[in-house]
Short mmCIF file of C-alpha atoms in Angstrom, two decimals:
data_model
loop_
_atom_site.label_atom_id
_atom_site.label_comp_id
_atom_site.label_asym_id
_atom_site.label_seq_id
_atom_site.Cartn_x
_atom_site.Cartn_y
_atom_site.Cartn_z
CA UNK A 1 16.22 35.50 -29.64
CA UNK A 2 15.46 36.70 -26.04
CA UNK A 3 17.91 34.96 -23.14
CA UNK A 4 14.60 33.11 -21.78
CA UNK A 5 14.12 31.60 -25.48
CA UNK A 6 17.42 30.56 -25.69
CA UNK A 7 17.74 28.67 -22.24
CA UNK A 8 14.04 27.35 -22.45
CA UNK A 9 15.25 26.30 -26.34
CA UNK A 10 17.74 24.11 -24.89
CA UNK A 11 16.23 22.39 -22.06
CA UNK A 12 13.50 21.31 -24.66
CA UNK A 13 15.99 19.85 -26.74
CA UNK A 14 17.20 17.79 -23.34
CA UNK A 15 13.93 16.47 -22.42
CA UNK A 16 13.18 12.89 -21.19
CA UNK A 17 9.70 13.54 -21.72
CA UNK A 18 7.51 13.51 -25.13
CA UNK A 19 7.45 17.50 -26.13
CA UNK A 20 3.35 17.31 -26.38
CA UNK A 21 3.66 16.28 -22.76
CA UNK A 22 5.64 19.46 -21.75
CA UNK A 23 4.09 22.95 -20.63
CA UNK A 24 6.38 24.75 -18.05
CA UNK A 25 6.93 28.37 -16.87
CA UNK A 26 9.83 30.65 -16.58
CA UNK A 27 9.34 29.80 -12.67
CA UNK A 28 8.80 26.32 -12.85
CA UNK A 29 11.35 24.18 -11.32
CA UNK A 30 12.66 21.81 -13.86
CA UNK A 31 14.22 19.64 -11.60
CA UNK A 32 11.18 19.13 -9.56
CA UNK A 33 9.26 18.23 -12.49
CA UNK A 34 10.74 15.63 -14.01
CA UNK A 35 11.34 17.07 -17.35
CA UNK A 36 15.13 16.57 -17.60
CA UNK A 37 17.47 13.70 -16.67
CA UNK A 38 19.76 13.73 -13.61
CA UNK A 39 22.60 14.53 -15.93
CA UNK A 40 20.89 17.32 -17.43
CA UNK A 41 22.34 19.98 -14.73
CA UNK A 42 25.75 19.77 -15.22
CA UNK A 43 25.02 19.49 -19.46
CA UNK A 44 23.21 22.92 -18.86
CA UNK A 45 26.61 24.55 -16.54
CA UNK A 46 28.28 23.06 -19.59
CA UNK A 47 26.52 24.74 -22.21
CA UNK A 48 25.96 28.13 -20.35
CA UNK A 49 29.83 28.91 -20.53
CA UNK A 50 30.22 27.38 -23.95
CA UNK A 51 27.40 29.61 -24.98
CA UNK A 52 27.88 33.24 -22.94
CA UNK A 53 31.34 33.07 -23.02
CA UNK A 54 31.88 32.22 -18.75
CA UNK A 55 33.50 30.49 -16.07
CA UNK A 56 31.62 29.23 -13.47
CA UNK A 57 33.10 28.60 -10.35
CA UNK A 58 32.87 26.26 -7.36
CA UNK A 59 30.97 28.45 -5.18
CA UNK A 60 27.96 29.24 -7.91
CA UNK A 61 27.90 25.73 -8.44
CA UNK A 62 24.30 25.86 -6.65
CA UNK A 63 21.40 24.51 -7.67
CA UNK A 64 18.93 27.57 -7.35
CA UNK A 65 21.00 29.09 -9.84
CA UNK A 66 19.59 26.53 -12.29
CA UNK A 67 16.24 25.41 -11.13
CA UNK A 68 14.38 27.39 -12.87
CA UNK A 69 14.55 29.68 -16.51
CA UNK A 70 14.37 32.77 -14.45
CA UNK A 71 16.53 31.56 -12.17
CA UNK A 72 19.26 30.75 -15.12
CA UNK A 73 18.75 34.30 -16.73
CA UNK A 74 19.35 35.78 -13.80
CA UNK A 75 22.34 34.18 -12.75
CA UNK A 76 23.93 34.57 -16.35
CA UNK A 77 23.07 38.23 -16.01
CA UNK A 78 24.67 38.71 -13.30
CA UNK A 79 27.87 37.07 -14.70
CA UNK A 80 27.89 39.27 -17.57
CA UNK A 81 27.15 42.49 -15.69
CA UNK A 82 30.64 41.67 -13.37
CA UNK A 83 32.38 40.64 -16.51
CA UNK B 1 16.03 29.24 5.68
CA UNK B 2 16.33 31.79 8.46
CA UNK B 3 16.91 30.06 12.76
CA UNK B 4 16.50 33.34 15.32
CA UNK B 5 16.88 33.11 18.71
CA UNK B 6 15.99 35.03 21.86
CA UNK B 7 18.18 33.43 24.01
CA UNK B 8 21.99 35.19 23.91
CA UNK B 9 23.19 33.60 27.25
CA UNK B 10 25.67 30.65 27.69
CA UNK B 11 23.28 28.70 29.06
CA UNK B 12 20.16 28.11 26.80
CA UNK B 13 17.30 27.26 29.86
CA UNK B 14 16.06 24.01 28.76
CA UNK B 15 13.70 24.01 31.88
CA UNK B 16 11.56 26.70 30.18
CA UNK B 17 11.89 25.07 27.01
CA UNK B 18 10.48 21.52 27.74
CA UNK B 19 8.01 23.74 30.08
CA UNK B 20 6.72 25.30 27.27
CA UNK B 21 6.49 22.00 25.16
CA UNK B 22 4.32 20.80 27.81
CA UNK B 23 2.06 23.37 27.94
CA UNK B 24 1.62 23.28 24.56
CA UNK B 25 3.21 26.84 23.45
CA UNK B 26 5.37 25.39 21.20
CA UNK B 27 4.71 22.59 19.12
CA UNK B 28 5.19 19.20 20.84
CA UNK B 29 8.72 17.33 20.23
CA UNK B 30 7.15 14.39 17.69
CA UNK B 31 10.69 12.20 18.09
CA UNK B 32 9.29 10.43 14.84
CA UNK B 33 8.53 13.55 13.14
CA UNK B 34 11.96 14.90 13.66
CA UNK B 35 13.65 12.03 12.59
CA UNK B 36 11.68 12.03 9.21
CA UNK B 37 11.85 16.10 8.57
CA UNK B 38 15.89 15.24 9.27
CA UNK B 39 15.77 12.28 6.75
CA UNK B 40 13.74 14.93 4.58
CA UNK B 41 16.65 17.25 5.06
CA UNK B 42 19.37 14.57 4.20
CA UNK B 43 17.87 12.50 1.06
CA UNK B 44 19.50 11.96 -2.24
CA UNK B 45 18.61 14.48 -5.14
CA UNK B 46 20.42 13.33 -8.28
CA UNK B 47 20.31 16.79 -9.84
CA UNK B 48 22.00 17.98 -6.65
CA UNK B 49 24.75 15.23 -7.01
CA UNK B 50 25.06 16.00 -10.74
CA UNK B 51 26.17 19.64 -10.12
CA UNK B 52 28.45 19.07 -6.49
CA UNK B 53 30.25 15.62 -8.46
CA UNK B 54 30.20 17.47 -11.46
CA UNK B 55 32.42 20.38 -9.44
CA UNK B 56 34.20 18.27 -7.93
CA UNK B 57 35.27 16.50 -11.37
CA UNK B 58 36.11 19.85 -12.92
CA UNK B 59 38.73 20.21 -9.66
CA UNK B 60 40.10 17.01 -9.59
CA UNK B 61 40.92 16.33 -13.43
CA UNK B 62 41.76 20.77 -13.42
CA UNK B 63 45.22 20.91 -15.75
CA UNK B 64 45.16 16.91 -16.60
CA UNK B 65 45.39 15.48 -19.62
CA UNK B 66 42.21 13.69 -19.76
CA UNK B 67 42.77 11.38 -23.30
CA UNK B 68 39.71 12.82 -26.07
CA UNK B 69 36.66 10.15 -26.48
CA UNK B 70 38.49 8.30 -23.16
CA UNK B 71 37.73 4.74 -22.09
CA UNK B 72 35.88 4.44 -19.08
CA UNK B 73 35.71 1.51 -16.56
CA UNK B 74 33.42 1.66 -13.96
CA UNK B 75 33.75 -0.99 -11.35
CA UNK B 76 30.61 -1.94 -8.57
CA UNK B 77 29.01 0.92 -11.27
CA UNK B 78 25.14 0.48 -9.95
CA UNK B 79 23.31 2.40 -12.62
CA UNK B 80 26.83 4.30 -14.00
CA UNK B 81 25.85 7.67 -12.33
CA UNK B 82 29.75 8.84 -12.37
CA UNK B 83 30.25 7.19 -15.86
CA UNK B 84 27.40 8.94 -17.18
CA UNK B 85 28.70 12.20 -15.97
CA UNK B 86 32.09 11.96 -17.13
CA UNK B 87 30.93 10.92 -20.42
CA UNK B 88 28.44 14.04 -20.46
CA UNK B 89 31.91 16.22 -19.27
CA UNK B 90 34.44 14.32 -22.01
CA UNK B 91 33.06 12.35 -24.00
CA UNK B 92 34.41 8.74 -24.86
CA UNK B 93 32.48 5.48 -24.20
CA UNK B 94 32.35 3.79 -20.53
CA UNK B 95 31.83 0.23 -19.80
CA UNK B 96 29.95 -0.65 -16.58
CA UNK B 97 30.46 -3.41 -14.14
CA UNK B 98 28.51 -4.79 -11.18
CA UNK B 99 27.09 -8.16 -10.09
CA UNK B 100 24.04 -6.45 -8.81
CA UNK B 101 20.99 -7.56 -11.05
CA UNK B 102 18.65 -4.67 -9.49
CA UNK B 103 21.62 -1.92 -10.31
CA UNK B 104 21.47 -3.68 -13.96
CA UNK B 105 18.27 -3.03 -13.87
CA UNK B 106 17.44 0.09 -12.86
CA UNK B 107 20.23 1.14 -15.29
CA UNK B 108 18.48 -0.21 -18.28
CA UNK B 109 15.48 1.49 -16.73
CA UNK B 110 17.46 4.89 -16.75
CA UNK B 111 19.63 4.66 -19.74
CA UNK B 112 19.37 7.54 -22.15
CA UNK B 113 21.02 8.60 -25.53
CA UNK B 114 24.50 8.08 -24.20
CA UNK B 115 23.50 4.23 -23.51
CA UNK B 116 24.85 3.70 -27.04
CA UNK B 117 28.58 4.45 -26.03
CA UNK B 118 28.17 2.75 -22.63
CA UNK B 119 28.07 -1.47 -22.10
CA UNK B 120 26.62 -3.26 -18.84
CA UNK B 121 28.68 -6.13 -18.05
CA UNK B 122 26.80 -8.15 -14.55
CA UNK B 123 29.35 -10.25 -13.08
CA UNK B 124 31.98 -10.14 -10.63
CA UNK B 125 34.12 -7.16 -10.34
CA UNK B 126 36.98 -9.74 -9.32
CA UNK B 127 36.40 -11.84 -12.11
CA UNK B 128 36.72 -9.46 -14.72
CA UNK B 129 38.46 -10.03 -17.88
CA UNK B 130 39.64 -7.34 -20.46
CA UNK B 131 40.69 -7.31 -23.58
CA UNK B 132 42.57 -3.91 -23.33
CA UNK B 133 43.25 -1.60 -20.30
CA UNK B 134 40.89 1.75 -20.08
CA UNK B 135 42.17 5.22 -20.08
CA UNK B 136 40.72 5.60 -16.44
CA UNK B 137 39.01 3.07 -14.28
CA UNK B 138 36.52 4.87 -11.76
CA UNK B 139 34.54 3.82 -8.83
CA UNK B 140 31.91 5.33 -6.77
CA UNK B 141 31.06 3.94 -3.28
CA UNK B 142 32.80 0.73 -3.29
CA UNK B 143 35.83 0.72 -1.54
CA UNK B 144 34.20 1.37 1.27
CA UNK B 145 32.31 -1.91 1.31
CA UNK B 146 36.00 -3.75 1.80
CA UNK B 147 37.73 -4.26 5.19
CA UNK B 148 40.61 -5.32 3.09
CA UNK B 149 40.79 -2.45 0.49
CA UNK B 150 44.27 -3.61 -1.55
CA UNK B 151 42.61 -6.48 -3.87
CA UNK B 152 39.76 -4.29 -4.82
CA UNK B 153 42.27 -1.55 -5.23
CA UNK B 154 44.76 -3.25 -6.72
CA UNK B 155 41.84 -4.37 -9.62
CA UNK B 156 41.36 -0.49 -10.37
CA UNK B 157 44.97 -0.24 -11.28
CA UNK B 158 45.14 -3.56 -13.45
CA UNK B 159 42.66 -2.38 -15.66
CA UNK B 160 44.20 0.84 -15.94
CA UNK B 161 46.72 2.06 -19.06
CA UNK B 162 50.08 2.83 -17.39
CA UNK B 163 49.36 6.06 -18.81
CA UNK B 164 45.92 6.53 -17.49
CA UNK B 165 43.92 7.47 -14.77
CA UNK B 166 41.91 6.65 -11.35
CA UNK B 167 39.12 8.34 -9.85
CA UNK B 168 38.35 6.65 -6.34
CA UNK B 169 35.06 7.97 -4.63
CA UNK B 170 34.08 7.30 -1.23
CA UNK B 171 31.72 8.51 1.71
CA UNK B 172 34.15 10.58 3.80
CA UNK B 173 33.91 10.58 7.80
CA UNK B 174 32.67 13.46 8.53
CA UNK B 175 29.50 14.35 11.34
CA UNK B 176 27.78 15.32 8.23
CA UNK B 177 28.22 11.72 6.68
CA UNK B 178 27.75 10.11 10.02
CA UNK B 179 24.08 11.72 10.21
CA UNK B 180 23.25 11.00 7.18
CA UNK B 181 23.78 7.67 7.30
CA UNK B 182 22.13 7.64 11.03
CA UNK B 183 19.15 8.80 9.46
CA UNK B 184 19.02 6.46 6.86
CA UNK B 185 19.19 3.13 8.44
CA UNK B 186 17.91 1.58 5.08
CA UNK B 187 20.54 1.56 3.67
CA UNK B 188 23.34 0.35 6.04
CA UNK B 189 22.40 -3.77 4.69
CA UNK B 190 26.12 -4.40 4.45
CA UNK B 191 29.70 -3.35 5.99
CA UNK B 192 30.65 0.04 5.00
CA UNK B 193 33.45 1.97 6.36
CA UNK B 194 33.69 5.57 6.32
CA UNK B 195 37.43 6.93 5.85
CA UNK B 196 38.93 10.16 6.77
CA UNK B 197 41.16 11.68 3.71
CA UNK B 198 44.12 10.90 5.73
CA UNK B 199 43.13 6.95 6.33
CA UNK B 200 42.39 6.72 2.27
CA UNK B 201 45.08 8.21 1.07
CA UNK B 202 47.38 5.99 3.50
CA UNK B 203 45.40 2.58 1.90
CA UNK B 204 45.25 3.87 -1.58
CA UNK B 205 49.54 4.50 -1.45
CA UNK B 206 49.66 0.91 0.55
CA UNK B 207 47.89 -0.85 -2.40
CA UNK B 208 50.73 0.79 -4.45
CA UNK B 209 48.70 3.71 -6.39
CA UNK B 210 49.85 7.30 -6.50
CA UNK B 211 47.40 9.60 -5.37
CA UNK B 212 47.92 12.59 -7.46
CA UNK B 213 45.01 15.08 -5.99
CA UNK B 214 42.36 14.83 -3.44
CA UNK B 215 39.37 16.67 -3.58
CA UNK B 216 36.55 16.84 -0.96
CA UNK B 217 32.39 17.65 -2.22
CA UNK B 218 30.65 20.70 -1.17
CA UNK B 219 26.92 21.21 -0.48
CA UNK B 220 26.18 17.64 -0.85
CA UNK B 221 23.37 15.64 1.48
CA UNK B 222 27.06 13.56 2.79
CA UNK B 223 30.95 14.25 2.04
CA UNK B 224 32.50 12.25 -0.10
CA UNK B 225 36.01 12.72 -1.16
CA UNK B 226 37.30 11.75 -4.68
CA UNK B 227 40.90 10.88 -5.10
CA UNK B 228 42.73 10.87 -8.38
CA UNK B 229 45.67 8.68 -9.24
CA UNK B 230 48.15 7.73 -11.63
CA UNK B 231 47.73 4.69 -13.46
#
């Protein structure tokens, strides 16, 4: 499973909204569309160091690095490239 | 978001400037405009909060011995917001108090799956009876709504295990607080104090608690500064 199918795998499982409802892109903002609770950031920093194995610190703490799927790939890539 | 500027003097030549708004080469000074794009600038996001509270949690509780599955109390909770996050962080189950029926409210309206581990209890803060002291007894934004701050201090610690925790969250003073809350006159229905670290930490050692570590946000729409202290 590609990164992109992995992320976009687990905000689906975090919706608020009925699935059927849900069609989003890899540069859709999921915050702005109201897909995910206000919680859900903090779940997803959560899960991405769980899950690849990183820290993340205070100062990446931003929200364009989680906005949107290509947004989160990117940021995790970048991670793992300086690891 | 990129600001450039011509002007590399001391003095910037607000002559020319307001000469220029008047003959229309730049666009006219709307004072109502401005005050909205600056409320714009300065509203709540709750994702945003999520991520800066959520940081600053991760800094303040760094190396502590947070009890697994812990008991939260949440006092003047609203709709939980901190409660919600610490249970999303830990774990445990949080109990949520506030006498405000529209907070109640909008909570139920908000609630998700962790609702099942979290109770609503509308009454008085002050009049609060438990049957067994939490592992850490939070608040967000209320101490600042007390010019006398010991009592409602003094009720995070009695509901507190000796062995537990506090997390106190206020609005710091800062100029970043003070324009936000400038801009959002909406909001300023009651008496609210802003505190500086060094004023809350002085009131939160007066009402006998024992601030442990203070930690200030970053990147949020206001400061706030979140102290943790022994139970």
């Amino acid at each position: 499973m590609s990164m992109h199918e992995q992320i976009r795998n687990f905000i689906q499982d975090n919706l608020v909204v009925f699935d059927d409802e849900v069609e989003f892109s890899n540069e859709d903002n999921i915050f702005e569309l109201g897909f995910v609770n206000s919680l859900f950031a903090m779940k997803l920093v959560t899960y991405i160091e769980s899950e690849f194995n990183t820290t993340i610190e205070s100062d990446e703490m931003d929200i364009n690095n989680f906005n949107t799927i290509d947004n989160i790939v990117n940021f995790i890539s970048s991670k793992t490239v300086y690891q | 978001m990129i600001y450039t500027t011509k002007n590399t003097g001391a003095v910037f030549n607000w002559d020319e400037y307001f000469m220029k708004l008047k003959n229309g080469e730049v666009a006219t000074l709307d004072v109502e405009s401005y005050f909205h794009n600056v409320r714009g600038l300065l509203s709540e996001n709750a994702h945003l909060l999520a991520l800066v509270l959520g940081d600053v949690l991760r800094k303040l509780l760094k190396g502590v011995q947070v009890k697994p599955e812990p008991r939260v109390l949440e006092l003047g909770a609203g709709t939980g917001f901190l409660t919600r996050l610490l249970l999303t962080m830990y774990g445990g189950s949080g109990a949520l108090v506030d006498n405000c029926r529209t907070s109640f409210d909008a909570y139920n309206r908000i609630k998700d799956k962790s609702g099942d581990r979290i109770t609503y209890q509308l009454e008085d803060l002050f009049a609060l009876k438990v049957t067994e002291p939490f592992d850490m007894v939070c608040s967000f934004g209320l101490i600042e709504h007390f010019k006398e701050k010991q009592k409602i201090l003094s009720i995070h610690k009695e509901h507190c295990r000796p062995d537990g925790h506090m997390i106190l969250i206020v609005p710091m003073d800062s100029f970043l607080t003070r324009a936000y809350y400038e801009v959002h006159p909406e909001i300023n229905l009651g008496y609210r104090e802003l505190l500086t670290k060094k004023t809350a930490l002085e009131q939160i050692q007066a009402s006998g608690l024992q601030p442990v570590r203070a930690e200030v946000s970053q990147g949020y729409v206001y400061d706030f500064l979140a102290v943790l202290c022994k139970g």
